[in-house]
Amino acid sequence: MKHPMLTILLTAFVISLHCGCLRALPCPPMPDLKNVTEFICSSPTLSEFPSGFPKQTRLITVEFTNVSIIGVDSLRALPDLQELHLSNNKLKTLPNSLFRYLPKLQAVDLTNNLLRDLPPGIFRNNTALKHVALKGNRLAVLRSVWFETLRQLQFLDLSENLLAELPPFCFDTLENLTSLDLSYNRLRELSPRIFAGLASLTGLNLEGNHIQTVQEKTFRAVPNLQFVFLQNNSLANLPAKIFQSLDFLEMLDLSQNRLTSLDPEFSDQVTEMSLDLSENLWVCDCRMKALLDWVKSRSINLLSKKSTICASPNKLKGREIASLKPDDFGSC
Ligand SMILES: *[C@@H]1O[C@H](CO)[C@@H](O)[C@H](O)[C@H]1NC(C)=O
Ligand SMILES: *[C@@H]1O[C@H](CO)[C@@H](O)[C@H](O)[C@H]1NC(C)=O
Ligand SMILES: *[C@@H]1O[C@H](CO)[C@@H](O)[C@H](O)[C@H]1NC(C)=O
Ligand SMILES: *[C@@H]1O[C@H](CO)[C@@H](O)[C@H](O)[C@H]1NC(C)=O
Ligand SMILES: *[C@@H]1O[C@H](CO)[C@@H](O)[C@H](O)[C@H]1NC(C)=O
């Protein structure tokens, strides 16, 4: 089943980044370990960010500790640092120049901290960054300036924050971004230019927001999208041709919304896609018949069939849509 592809995509990155840990030594570092390049701290009582990492350090992991403050000079002279894992701490702010002298930094994981904001110049000098995870913080605003220099960025995880809106063109320099996770925020609408510039994007997760509709041209900027997650929003209707520019669509999840109809206006190249339409308010009329005919003609894999049911008309209420016969729709 293709359903959890995006999750796999995202966790694969986290797992691969953690592989080095087996070879790593505990920190804070001891002075005689001159050739050690990887350090892991996971003491739950550690309250101060460790110091004294040697110049050749390539990976630092300080996770599941009690660190709430990182000093401005903590990471100053580490020209080879590639990965910094700071998830599951108590960080509320970061100094503006914390990452400035880390020219080789490729991955930063700040998942599950208490960050409400980031300084404008936080990633200014980190042009090698490929992975940024800010999941599970308290970000209420995104600043375009954070992303301006990140042309190599491939994975950006902003899920489980408090984002209510996104500034237009916010991501427009991220030409290498393949995966964008905005799930479980408070988004009500998407500015139509929000995905401008994301030419490489293949996975987009918008699950668990409060999005009511998406404008027709929104996805035109992201022709390579393969996995689109819009489940558990407040979608009541979608413009007819909204997905038509997506030739490579493999998974579309529209479950747990308030949709009453969906026009089968997908790209002709889309076949064998997985589609989740469950838990909506489908009107089983001639439009639904047209959708169902399209599903069958393109071998679309309907997911969660048992909870994909008609809300109306009365005579079909509660019926499983996939099991309806052409006659059930009356004369269309
Ligand atoms: C560090 O170098 C010493 C001497 O070359 C070697 O014995 C030791 O295994 C090295 N340690 C690591 C962790 O690579
Ligand atoms: C974490 O730090 C706070 C103070 O910042 C302290 O009250 C708490 O006991 C610490 N927790 C652990 C597990 O050390
Ligand atoms: C960016 O990093 C380089 C190399 O570490 C350093 O020389 C330069 O001062 C940094 N730029 C800024 C704006 O701090
Ligand atoms: C980023 O995108 C540019 C232009 O699309 C491309 O030339 C470059 O190879 C990409 N870099 C990576 C690391 O994928
Ligand atoms: C749907 O999203 C809301 C937040 O918008 C969340 O509280 C709820 O648990 C989600 N429901 C499911 C079934 O995931």
Short mmCIF file of C-alpha atoms and ligand atoms in Angstrom, two decimals:
data_model
loop_
_atom_site.label_atom_id
_atom_site.label_comp_id
_atom_site.label_asym_id
_atom_site.label_seq_id
_atom_site.Cartn_x
_atom_site.Cartn_y
_atom_site.Cartn_z
CA MET A 1 0.00 0.00 0.00
CA LYS A 2 1.31 3.40 -0.91
CA HIS A 3 -0.53 5.26 1.81
CA PRO A 4 2.32 5.93 4.30
CA MET A 5 4.91 6.82 1.66
CA LEU A 6 5.50 10.33 2.83
CA THR A 7 6.00 9.18 6.39
CA ILE A 8 8.50 6.64 5.16
CA LEU A 9 10.23 9.33 3.16
CA LEU A 10 10.48 11.57 6.19
CA THR A 11 11.47 8.97 8.76
CA ALA A 12 14.03 7.45 6.42
CA PHE A 13 15.95 10.67 6.74
CA VAL A 14 15.84 10.63 10.52
CA ILE A 15 16.87 6.99 10.71
CA SER A 16 19.71 7.40 8.27
CA LEU A 17 21.00 10.32 10.27
CA HIS A 18 21.05 8.21 13.39
CA CYS A 19 23.04 5.33 11.96
CA GLY A 20 26.33 6.89 12.94
CA CYS A 21 25.41 6.70 16.60
CA LEU A 22 26.73 3.22 17.16
CA ARG A 23 30.23 4.39 16.50
CA ALA A 24 29.86 7.52 18.56
CA LEU A 25 31.19 8.16 22.01
CA PRO A 26 29.37 9.81 24.87
CA CYS A 27 29.64 13.50 25.51
CA PRO A 28 30.61 15.88 27.01
CA PRO A 29 33.85 15.09 25.20
CA MET A 30 36.96 13.99 26.99
CA PRO A 31 40.14 15.86 26.09
CA ASP A 32 42.17 12.83 24.93
CA LEU A 33 39.70 11.74 22.24
CA LYS A 34 41.47 13.61 19.50
CA ASN A 35 40.16 11.58 16.57
CA VAL A 36 36.54 11.18 17.63
CA THR A 37 34.07 12.93 15.32
CA GLU A 38 30.65 11.92 16.67
CA PHE A 39 29.16 12.69 20.08
CA ILE A 40 25.89 11.63 21.69
CA CYS A 41 24.39 13.02 24.90
CA SER A 42 21.11 11.66 26.17
CA SER A 43 21.21 12.14 29.91
CA PRO A 44 17.71 13.32 30.97
CA THR A 45 19.16 15.54 33.68
CA LEU A 46 21.71 17.34 31.49
CA SER A 47 20.71 21.01 31.75
CA GLU A 48 23.58 22.81 30.05
CA PHE A 49 24.66 22.37 26.47
CA PRO A 50 28.04 20.59 26.58
CA SER A 51 31.18 22.39 25.48
CA GLY A 52 34.64 21.36 24.35
CA PHE A 53 33.80 19.53 21.12
CA PRO A 54 37.02 19.03 19.14
CA LYS A 55 37.51 20.85 15.85
CA GLN A 56 36.99 17.71 13.72
CA THR A 57 33.50 16.98 15.14
CA ARG A 58 31.06 15.93 12.43
CA LEU A 59 27.99 14.93 14.39
CA ILE A 60 26.52 16.11 17.69
CA THR A 61 23.42 14.57 19.22
CA VAL A 62 22.03 16.09 22.40
CA GLU A 63 18.52 14.63 22.60
CA PHE A 64 16.00 13.84 25.36
CA THR A 65 17.93 16.02 27.82
CA ASN A 66 16.89 18.98 29.95
CA VAL A 67 18.83 21.61 27.95
CA SER A 68 16.94 24.91 27.74
CA ILE A 69 19.67 27.32 26.68
CA ILE A 70 22.44 27.15 24.13
CA GLY A 71 25.16 29.76 24.44
CA VAL A 72 26.05 31.89 21.43
CA ASP A 73 29.53 30.37 21.17
CA SER A 74 28.63 26.72 21.79
CA LEU A 75 29.15 25.68 18.18
CA ARG A 76 31.58 28.32 17.10
CA ALA A 77 34.70 26.55 15.88
CA LEU A 78 33.37 23.38 14.23
CA PRO A 79 34.15 23.74 10.53
CA ASP A 80 33.31 20.10 9.76
CA LEU A 81 30.03 19.73 11.66
CA GLN A 82 27.46 18.14 9.35
CA GLU A 83 24.67 16.99 11.65
CA LEU A 84 23.18 18.55 14.74
CA HIS A 85 20.41 16.68 16.54
CA LEU A 86 18.75 18.66 19.32
CA SER A 87 15.32 17.04 19.47
CA ASN A 88 13.30 16.63 22.66
CA ASN A 89 14.88 19.34 24.76
CA LYS A 90 13.49 22.50 26.34
CA LEU A 91 14.87 25.09 23.94
CA LYS A 92 12.83 28.30 23.83
CA THR A 93 15.12 30.45 21.71
CA LEU A 94 18.31 30.15 19.73
CA PRO A 95 21.03 32.79 19.40
CA ASN A 96 21.04 34.52 16.00
CA SER A 97 24.60 33.45 15.15
CA LEU A 98 24.46 29.91 16.61
CA PHE A 99 24.92 28.18 13.25
CA ARG A 100 26.93 30.89 11.51
CA TYR A 101 30.32 29.21 11.63
CA LEU A 102 29.12 25.77 10.52
CA PRO A 103 29.61 25.94 6.74
CA LYS A 104 29.20 22.17 6.25
CA LEU A 105 26.02 21.78 8.29
CA GLN A 106 23.64 19.51 6.37
CA ALA A 107 21.03 18.50 8.93
CA VAL A 108 19.45 20.22 11.92
CA ASP A 109 16.81 18.49 14.00
CA LEU A 110 15.02 20.69 16.53
CA THR A 111 11.92 18.47 16.87
CA ASN A 112 9.94 18.75 20.11
CA ASN A 113 11.32 21.83 21.74
CA LEU A 114 9.58 25.02 22.89
CA LEU A 115 10.63 27.36 20.09
CA ARG A 116 8.17 30.21 19.48
CA ASP A 117 10.30 31.97 16.91
CA LEU A 118 13.73 31.82 15.33
CA PRO A 119 16.10 34.74 14.80
CA PRO A 120 15.94 36.12 11.22
CA GLY A 121 19.53 35.22 10.38
CA ILE A 122 19.54 31.76 11.91
CA PHE A 123 20.36 29.82 8.70
CA ARG A 124 21.94 32.69 6.79
CA ASN A 125 25.34 31.04 6.44
CA ASN A 126 24.18 27.44 6.12
CA THR A 127 23.93 27.01 2.38
CA ALA A 128 24.72 23.27 2.65
CA LEU A 129 21.61 22.46 4.69
CA LYS A 130 19.57 19.58 3.28
CA HIS A 131 17.33 18.65 6.20
CA VAL A 132 15.60 20.95 8.68
CA ALA A 133 13.14 19.56 11.23
CA LEU A 134 11.18 22.00 13.39
CA LYS A 135 8.29 19.65 14.15
CA GLY A 136 6.57 19.92 17.51
CA ASN A 137 7.47 23.48 18.49
CA ARG A 138 5.36 26.60 19.06
CA LEU A 139 6.06 28.52 15.89
CA ALA A 140 3.17 30.86 15.11
CA VAL A 141 4.82 32.72 12.24
CA LEU A 142 7.14 31.70 9.44
CA ARG A 143 9.71 34.18 8.22
CA SER A 144 10.70 33.99 4.55
CA VAL A 145 14.17 35.19 5.50
CA TRP A 146 14.95 31.91 7.28
CA PHE A 147 14.79 30.02 4.01
CA GLU A 148 16.34 32.53 1.60
CA THR A 149 19.76 30.90 1.41
CA LEU A 150 18.74 27.24 1.57
CA ARG A 151 18.98 26.25 -2.07
CA GLN A 152 20.10 22.70 -1.24
CA LEU A 153 17.28 22.05 1.21
CA GLN A 154 15.46 18.77 0.50
CA PHE A 155 13.37 18.07 3.61
CA LEU A 156 11.51 20.65 5.66
CA ASP A 157 9.33 19.52 8.55
CA LEU A 158 7.19 22.24 10.13
CA SER A 159 4.46 19.94 11.44
CA GLU A 160 2.80 20.27 14.85
CA ASN A 161 3.36 23.99 15.29
CA LEU A 162 0.88 26.87 15.64
CA LEU A 163 1.09 28.26 12.12
CA ALA A 164 -2.15 29.99 11.15
CA GLU A 165 -0.93 31.43 7.87
CA LEU A 166 2.03 31.29 5.56
CA PRO A 167 3.54 34.36 3.92
CA PRO A 168 3.29 34.23 0.09
CA PHE A 169 6.52 33.27 -1.69
CA CYS A 170 7.83 32.04 1.63
CA PHE A 171 9.49 28.98 0.10
CA ASP A 172 10.31 30.36 -3.32
CA THR A 173 14.08 29.82 -3.15
CA LEU A 174 13.80 26.15 -2.19
CA GLU A 175 14.31 24.72 -5.66
CA ASN A 176 15.64 21.40 -4.31
CA LEU A 177 12.97 20.79 -1.71
CA THR A 178 11.33 17.39 -2.21
CA SER A 179 9.33 17.06 0.99
CA LEU A 180 7.34 19.71 2.86
CA ASP A 181 5.41 18.78 5.99
CA LEU A 182 2.95 21.38 7.32
CA SER A 183 0.62 18.89 9.00
CA TYR A 184 -1.08 19.63 12.31
CA ASN A 185 -0.86 23.39 12.23
CA ARG A 186 -3.74 25.88 12.22
CA LEU A 187 -3.87 26.79 8.56
CA ARG A 188 -7.28 27.95 7.32
CA GLU A 189 -6.30 28.89 3.81
CA LEU A 190 -3.37 28.68 1.47
CA SER A 191 -2.18 31.71 -0.39
CA PRO A 192 -2.28 30.75 -4.09
CA ARG A 193 1.41 31.62 -4.49
CA ILE A 194 2.53 29.66 -1.47
CA PHE A 195 4.19 26.85 -3.42
CA ALA A 196 5.88 29.12 -5.96
CA GLY A 197 9.43 27.98 -6.65
CA LEU A 198 9.10 24.45 -5.28
CA ALA A 199 9.85 22.81 -8.62
CA SER A 200 11.28 19.62 -7.07
CA LEU A 201 8.55 19.02 -4.52
CA THR A 202 7.21 15.45 -4.56
CA GLY A 203 5.60 15.15 -1.11
CA LEU A 204 3.26 17.67 0.52
CA ASN A 205 1.58 17.02 3.84
CA LEU A 206 -1.22 19.35 4.96
CA GLU A 207 -3.06 16.87 7.20
CA GLY A 208 -4.82 18.08 10.34
CA ASN A 209 -5.21 21.78 9.54
CA HIS A 210 -8.45 23.78 9.13
CA ILE A 211 -8.22 24.38 5.41
CA GLN A 212 -11.62 25.15 3.86
CA THR A 213 -10.74 25.32 0.22
CA VAL A 214 -7.74 25.45 -2.05
CA GLN A 215 -7.64 27.76 -5.05
CA GLU A 216 -7.61 26.25 -8.50
CA LYS A 217 -4.05 27.24 -9.50
CA THR A 218 -2.34 26.42 -6.20
CA PHE A 219 -0.69 23.21 -7.39
CA ARG A 220 0.41 24.52 -10.80
CA ALA A 221 3.74 25.59 -9.28
CA VAL A 222 4.52 22.05 -8.10
CA PRO A 223 4.15 19.79 -11.17
CA ASN A 224 6.22 16.98 -9.67
CA LEU A 225 3.97 16.29 -6.71
CA GLN A 226 3.42 12.57 -6.09
CA PHE A 227 2.03 12.43 -2.56
CA VAL A 228 -0.60 14.92 -1.39
CA PHE A 229 -2.08 14.64 2.09
CA LEU A 230 -5.09 16.87 2.79
CA GLN A 231 -6.96 14.60 5.21
CA ASN A 232 -8.59 15.89 8.36
CA ASN A 233 -9.17 19.45 7.19
CA SER A 234 -12.41 21.41 6.67
CA LEU A 235 -12.59 21.09 2.90
CA ALA A 236 -16.16 21.60 1.72
CA ASN A 237 -15.44 21.96 -1.97
CA LEU A 238 -12.52 21.94 -4.37
CA PRO A 239 -12.28 23.68 -7.76
CA ALA A 240 -12.80 21.25 -10.66
CA LYS A 241 -9.34 21.35 -12.21
CA ILE A 242 -7.30 21.72 -9.06
CA PHE A 243 -5.29 18.50 -9.50
CA GLN A 244 -5.19 18.53 -13.29
CA SER A 245 -1.59 19.73 -13.59
CA LEU A 246 -0.25 16.88 -11.44
CA ASP A 247 0.93 14.25 -13.95
CA PHE A 248 2.79 12.16 -11.37
CA LEU A 249 0.19 11.94 -8.62
CA GLU A 250 0.41 8.57 -6.83
CA MET A 251 -1.39 9.23 -3.58
CA LEU A 252 -4.12 11.70 -2.75
CA ASP A 253 -5.72 11.64 0.69
CA LEU A 254 -8.90 13.72 1.05
CA SER A 255 -10.40 11.73 3.92
CA GLN A 256 -12.03 13.32 6.97
CA ASN A 257 -13.27 16.47 5.26
CA ARG A 258 -16.72 17.82 4.35
CA LEU A 259 -16.63 17.23 0.63
CA THR A 260 -19.93 16.59 -1.11
CA SER A 261 -18.52 16.11 -4.60
CA LEU A 262 -15.28 15.82 -6.52
CA ASP A 263 -14.86 16.21 -10.25
CA PRO A 264 -12.64 13.58 -11.88
CA GLU A 265 -10.57 16.20 -13.67
CA PHE A 266 -7.17 14.64 -13.16
CA SER A 267 -4.28 14.50 -15.60
CA ASP A 268 -4.67 11.82 -18.29
CA GLN A 269 -1.34 10.41 -17.11
CA VAL A 270 -2.70 9.57 -13.68
CA THR A 271 -3.52 5.87 -13.42
CA GLU A 272 -3.27 3.42 -10.55
CA MET A 273 -3.21 6.25 -8.05
CA SER A 274 -4.25 5.56 -4.46
CA LEU A 275 -7.15 7.74 -3.41
CA ASP A 276 -8.70 8.06 0.03
CA LEU A 277 -12.15 9.68 0.01
CA SER A 278 -13.44 8.25 3.28
CA GLU A 279 -15.34 10.17 5.95
CA ASN A 280 -16.75 12.98 3.83
CA LEU A 281 -20.33 14.09 3.10
CA TRP A 282 -20.65 12.64 -0.39
CA VAL A 283 -23.79 13.28 -2.39
CA CYS A 284 -24.33 10.12 -4.42
CA ASP A 285 -25.79 11.70 -7.55
CA CYS A 286 -24.70 11.76 -11.18
CA ARG A 287 -21.47 13.59 -10.33
CA MET A 288 -20.54 10.76 -8.00
CA LYS A 289 -21.33 8.27 -10.74
CA ALA A 290 -18.92 10.14 -13.04
CA LEU A 291 -16.21 9.99 -10.37
CA LEU A 292 -16.80 6.29 -9.80
CA ASP A 293 -16.69 5.58 -13.55
CA TRP A 294 -13.36 7.38 -13.72
CA VAL A 295 -12.01 5.43 -10.73
CA LYS A 296 -12.84 2.17 -12.49
CA SER A 297 -11.56 3.21 -15.90
CA ARG A 298 -8.15 4.24 -14.51
CA SER A 299 -7.67 1.41 -12.01
CA ILE A 300 -7.57 3.92 -9.18
CA ASN A 301 -7.00 2.19 -5.84
CA LEU A 302 -9.75 3.43 -3.52
CA LEU A 303 -8.61 3.20 0.10
CA SER A 304 -10.78 2.85 3.22
CA LYS A 305 -13.77 1.72 1.12
CA LYS A 306 -15.86 0.71 4.14
CA SER A 307 -15.92 4.26 5.46
CA THR A 308 -16.42 5.87 2.05
CA ILE A 309 -20.19 6.21 2.15
CA CYS A 310 -23.04 8.33 0.81
CA ALA A 311 -24.41 11.09 3.06
CA SER A 312 -27.30 11.74 0.68
CA PRO A 313 -29.76 11.34 -1.06
CA ASN A 314 -31.83 9.61 1.58
CA LYS A 315 -32.30 6.39 -0.36
CA LEU A 316 -28.51 5.88 -0.59
CA LYS A 317 -27.54 7.31 2.79
CA GLY A 318 -25.04 5.06 4.56
CA ARG A 319 -24.35 2.94 1.45
CA GLU A 320 -20.76 2.08 0.61
CA ILE A 321 -19.93 4.06 -2.53
CA ALA A 322 -17.63 1.49 -4.12
CA SER A 323 -20.39 -1.11 -4.05
CA LEU A 324 -23.01 1.04 -5.82
CA LYS A 325 -24.25 -0.18 -9.19
CA PRO A 326 -24.92 2.17 -12.13
CA ASP A 327 -28.68 1.68 -11.59
CA ASP A 328 -28.45 2.94 -8.00
CA PHE A 329 -27.79 6.48 -9.23
CA GLY A 330 -31.08 6.67 -11.14
CA SER A 331 -31.04 8.12 -14.64
CA CYS A 332 -27.83 10.02 -15.30
C1 LIG B 1 41.83 6.94 17.49
O1 LIG B 1 43.14 6.76 17.07
C2 LIG B 1 43.80 5.69 17.77
C3 LIG B 1 45.27 5.70 17.33
O2 LIG B 1 45.37 5.83 15.94
C4 LIG B 1 43.11 4.37 17.46
O3 LIG B 1 43.72 3.32 18.15
C5 LIG B 1 41.67 4.49 17.90
O4 LIG B 1 40.95 3.31 17.54
C6 LIG B 1 41.01 5.68 17.25
N1 LIG B 1 39.68 5.84 17.80
C7 LIG B 1 38.60 5.97 17.03
C8 LIG B 1 37.31 6.10 17.76
O5 LIG B 1 38.65 6.01 15.82
C1 LIG B 2 14.99 20.21 34.33
O1 LIG B 2 15.29 21.56 34.65
C2 LIG B 2 14.34 22.19 35.49
C3 LIG B 2 14.77 23.63 35.72
O2 LIG B 2 15.10 24.23 34.49
C4 LIG B 2 14.24 21.45 36.79
O3 LIG B 2 13.24 22.02 37.60
C5 LIG B 2 13.92 19.99 36.56
O4 LIG B 2 13.98 19.27 37.76
C6 LIG B 2 14.94 19.37 35.58
N1 LIG B 2 14.55 18.01 35.25
C7 LIG B 2 15.43 16.99 35.30
C8 LIG B 2 14.90 15.67 34.91
O5 LIG B 2 16.59 17.13 35.61
C1 LIG B 3 30.06 32.36 7.10
O1 LIG B 3 31.00 31.33 7.31
C2 LIG B 3 32.31 31.64 6.88
C3 LIG B 3 33.15 30.39 7.01
O2 LIG B 3 32.99 29.83 8.28
C4 LIG B 3 32.82 32.80 7.70
O3 LIG B 3 34.13 33.15 7.26
C5 LIG B 3 31.89 33.99 7.53
O4 LIG B 3 32.29 35.02 8.39
C6 LIG B 3 30.48 33.61 7.84
N1 LIG B 3 29.56 34.66 7.44
C7 LIG B 3 28.89 35.37 8.29
C8 LIG B 3 27.94 36.39 7.71
O5 LIG B 3 28.98 35.24 9.48
C1 LIG B 4 19.44 21.78 -6.81
O1 LIG B 4 18.74 22.26 -7.93
C2 LIG B 4 19.56 22.74 -8.96
C3 LIG B 4 18.66 23.36 -10.03
O2 LIG B 4 17.46 22.68 -10.13
C4 LIG B 4 20.41 21.60 -9.51
O3 LIG B 4 21.26 22.07 -10.53
C5 LIG B 4 21.23 21.02 -8.37
O4 LIG B 4 21.93 19.90 -8.80
C6 LIG B 4 20.34 20.63 -7.21
N1 LIG B 4 21.16 20.23 -6.09
C7 LIG B 4 20.94 19.10 -5.44
C8 LIG B 4 21.83 18.82 -4.27
O5 LIG B 4 20.06 18.33 -5.73
C1 LIG B 5 -7.81 15.87 13.19
O1 LIG B 5 -7.13 17.07 13.41
C2 LIG B 5 -7.35 17.66 14.68
C3 LIG B 5 -6.57 18.94 14.71
O2 LIG B 5 -6.89 19.74 13.62
C4 LIG B 5 -6.92 16.70 15.77
O3 LIG B 5 -7.19 17.26 17.02
C5 LIG B 5 -7.61 15.36 15.62
O4 LIG B 5 -7.08 14.46 16.52
C6 LIG B 5 -7.40 14.83 14.21
N1 LIG B 5 -8.19 13.63 14.04
C7 LIG B 5 -7.66 12.48 13.64
C8 LIG B 5 -8.59 11.32 13.57
O5 LIG B 5 -6.47 12.36 13.36
#
